[in-house]
Amino acid sequence: RRLKRKGRVRGRISGTADMPRVSIYKSNRYLIIQAIDDTKGHTLVHLNTAHIENKLPSNIEGAKKAGQIFAEKLKEANIEKIAFDRNGYKYHGVVAAFADTLRENGIKL
């Protein structure tokens, strides 16, 4: 079911160098987030919560902390506007907490 939703979402969303697509993947333990330029097929910014010093968990608190870190990385790369790809996940819980934290830190979705 998630893969069907993912296909529908990916059909509508595409990223550019000015407005990359931010894709989120959540496992039971960690979050993996990427800012992708689909025109060139390059990942501009990435974050894996397993490789952070404290290894943030895949829950709402971990998503909020990951959102703050990822927003800082986006600002360092001079990216202020993104297309959010929820990757087939429903927009609630971890996914919504991550997106809301990006908005709070000045990133336009």
Short mmCIF file of C-alpha atoms in Angstrom, two decimals:
data_model
loop_
_atom_site.label_atom_id
_atom_site.label_comp_id
_atom_site.label_asym_id
_atom_site.label_seq_id
_atom_site.Cartn_x
_atom_site.Cartn_y
_atom_site.Cartn_z
CA ARG A 1 0.00 0.00 0.00
CA ARG A 2 2.81 2.40 0.86
CA LEU A 3 4.51 1.74 -2.46
CA LYS A 4 1.31 2.57 -4.35
CA ARG A 5 1.00 5.86 -2.42
CA LYS A 6 4.69 6.51 -3.06
CA GLY A 7 4.17 6.13 -6.81
CA ARG A 8 1.30 8.60 -6.82
CA VAL A 9 3.25 11.17 -4.84
CA ARG A 10 6.43 10.75 -6.91
CA GLY A 11 4.44 11.28 -10.10
CA ARG A 12 3.59 14.80 -8.98
CA ILE A 13 6.75 15.92 -7.17
CA SER A 14 10.10 16.66 -8.76
CA GLY A 15 13.10 18.54 -7.41
CA THR A 16 15.42 21.09 -9.01
CA ALA A 17 18.64 22.72 -7.85
CA ASP A 18 16.68 25.76 -6.61
CA MET A 19 13.88 23.75 -4.97
CA PRO A 20 15.05 20.20 -4.23
CA ARG A 21 12.80 17.30 -3.30
CA VAL A 22 13.24 16.30 0.34
CA SER A 23 12.55 12.59 0.73
CA ILE A 24 12.15 10.95 4.13
CA TYR A 25 12.54 7.24 4.86
CA LYS A 26 11.77 5.85 8.28
CA SER A 27 12.74 2.47 9.60
CA ASN A 28 11.87 1.15 13.03
CA ARG A 29 15.13 2.55 14.42
CA TYR A 30 16.32 5.49 12.30
CA LEU A 31 15.39 8.20 9.81
CA ILE A 32 17.11 8.82 6.49
CA ILE A 33 16.48 12.18 4.83
CA GLN A 34 17.76 13.46 1.47
CA ALA A 35 17.47 16.68 -0.52
CA ILE A 36 17.54 15.57 -4.15
CA ASP A 37 18.00 17.48 -7.44
CA ASP A 38 16.01 15.27 -9.83
CA THR A 39 17.14 17.11 -12.97
CA LYS A 40 20.75 15.97 -12.42
CA GLY A 41 20.03 12.98 -10.19
CA HIS A 42 22.23 14.29 -7.36
CA THR A 43 21.75 14.28 -3.62
CA LEU A 44 22.48 17.80 -2.37
CA VAL A 45 22.10 17.28 1.41
CA HIS A 46 21.57 14.10 3.41
CA LEU A 47 21.08 13.03 7.00
CA ASN A 48 21.06 9.57 8.53
CA THR A 49 20.12 9.58 12.22
CA ALA A 50 22.14 6.39 12.75
CA HIS A 51 25.35 8.30 11.97
CA ILE A 52 24.71 11.17 14.39
CA GLU A 53 26.63 11.17 17.66
CA ASN A 54 23.61 10.35 19.84
CA LYS A 55 21.85 8.12 17.25
CA LEU A 56 18.43 9.78 17.22
CA PRO A 57 15.53 7.30 17.40
CA SER A 58 12.72 7.07 14.88
CA ASN A 59 10.06 8.72 17.05
CA ILE A 60 8.51 12.18 17.20
CA GLU A 61 11.22 13.64 19.45
CA GLY A 62 13.93 12.22 17.21
CA ALA A 63 12.16 13.61 14.13
CA LYS A 64 12.07 17.10 15.69
CA LYS A 65 15.80 17.01 16.45
CA ALA A 66 16.55 15.64 12.97
CA GLY A 67 14.43 18.44 11.49
CA GLN A 68 16.52 21.07 13.27
CA ILE A 69 19.79 19.50 12.12
CA PHE A 70 18.54 19.07 8.55
CA ALA A 71 17.26 22.67 8.40
CA GLU A 72 20.73 23.89 9.41
CA LYS A 73 22.30 21.76 6.67
CA LEU A 74 19.83 23.14 4.10
CA LYS A 75 20.63 26.71 5.12
CA GLU A 76 24.37 26.01 4.79
CA ALA A 77 23.68 24.82 1.23
CA ASN A 78 21.65 28.03 0.55
CA ILE A 79 18.37 26.13 0.16
CA GLU A 80 15.32 27.81 1.63
CA LYS A 81 12.46 26.29 -0.40
CA ILE A 82 11.82 22.56 -0.84
CA ALA A 83 9.30 20.11 -2.26
CA PHE A 84 8.45 17.65 0.52
CA ASP A 85 8.20 13.98 -0.53
CA ARG A 86 6.62 11.96 2.28
CA ASN A 87 7.65 8.79 0.42
CA GLY A 88 4.24 7.13 0.67
CA TYR A 89 3.92 7.56 4.44
CA LYS A 90 0.80 9.14 5.85
CA TYR A 91 1.28 12.73 6.96
CA HIS A 92 1.09 12.28 10.72
CA GLY A 93 3.36 11.36 13.59
CA VAL A 94 7.05 11.31 12.68
CA VAL A 95 6.60 12.65 9.15
CA ALA A 96 4.42 15.57 10.28
CA ALA A 97 6.75 16.39 13.20
CA PHE A 98 9.74 16.51 10.83
CA ALA A 99 7.93 18.75 8.32
CA ASP A 100 6.64 21.09 11.03
CA THR A 101 10.14 21.46 12.47
CA LEU A 102 11.50 22.39 9.04
CA ARG A 103 8.83 25.09 8.77
CA GLU A 104 9.64 26.41 12.25
CA ASN A 105 13.29 26.73 11.25
CA GLY A 106 12.54 28.89 8.19
CA ILE A 107 12.36 26.32 5.38
CA LYS A 108 9.40 26.83 3.04
CA LEU A 109 7.55 23.66 2.03
#
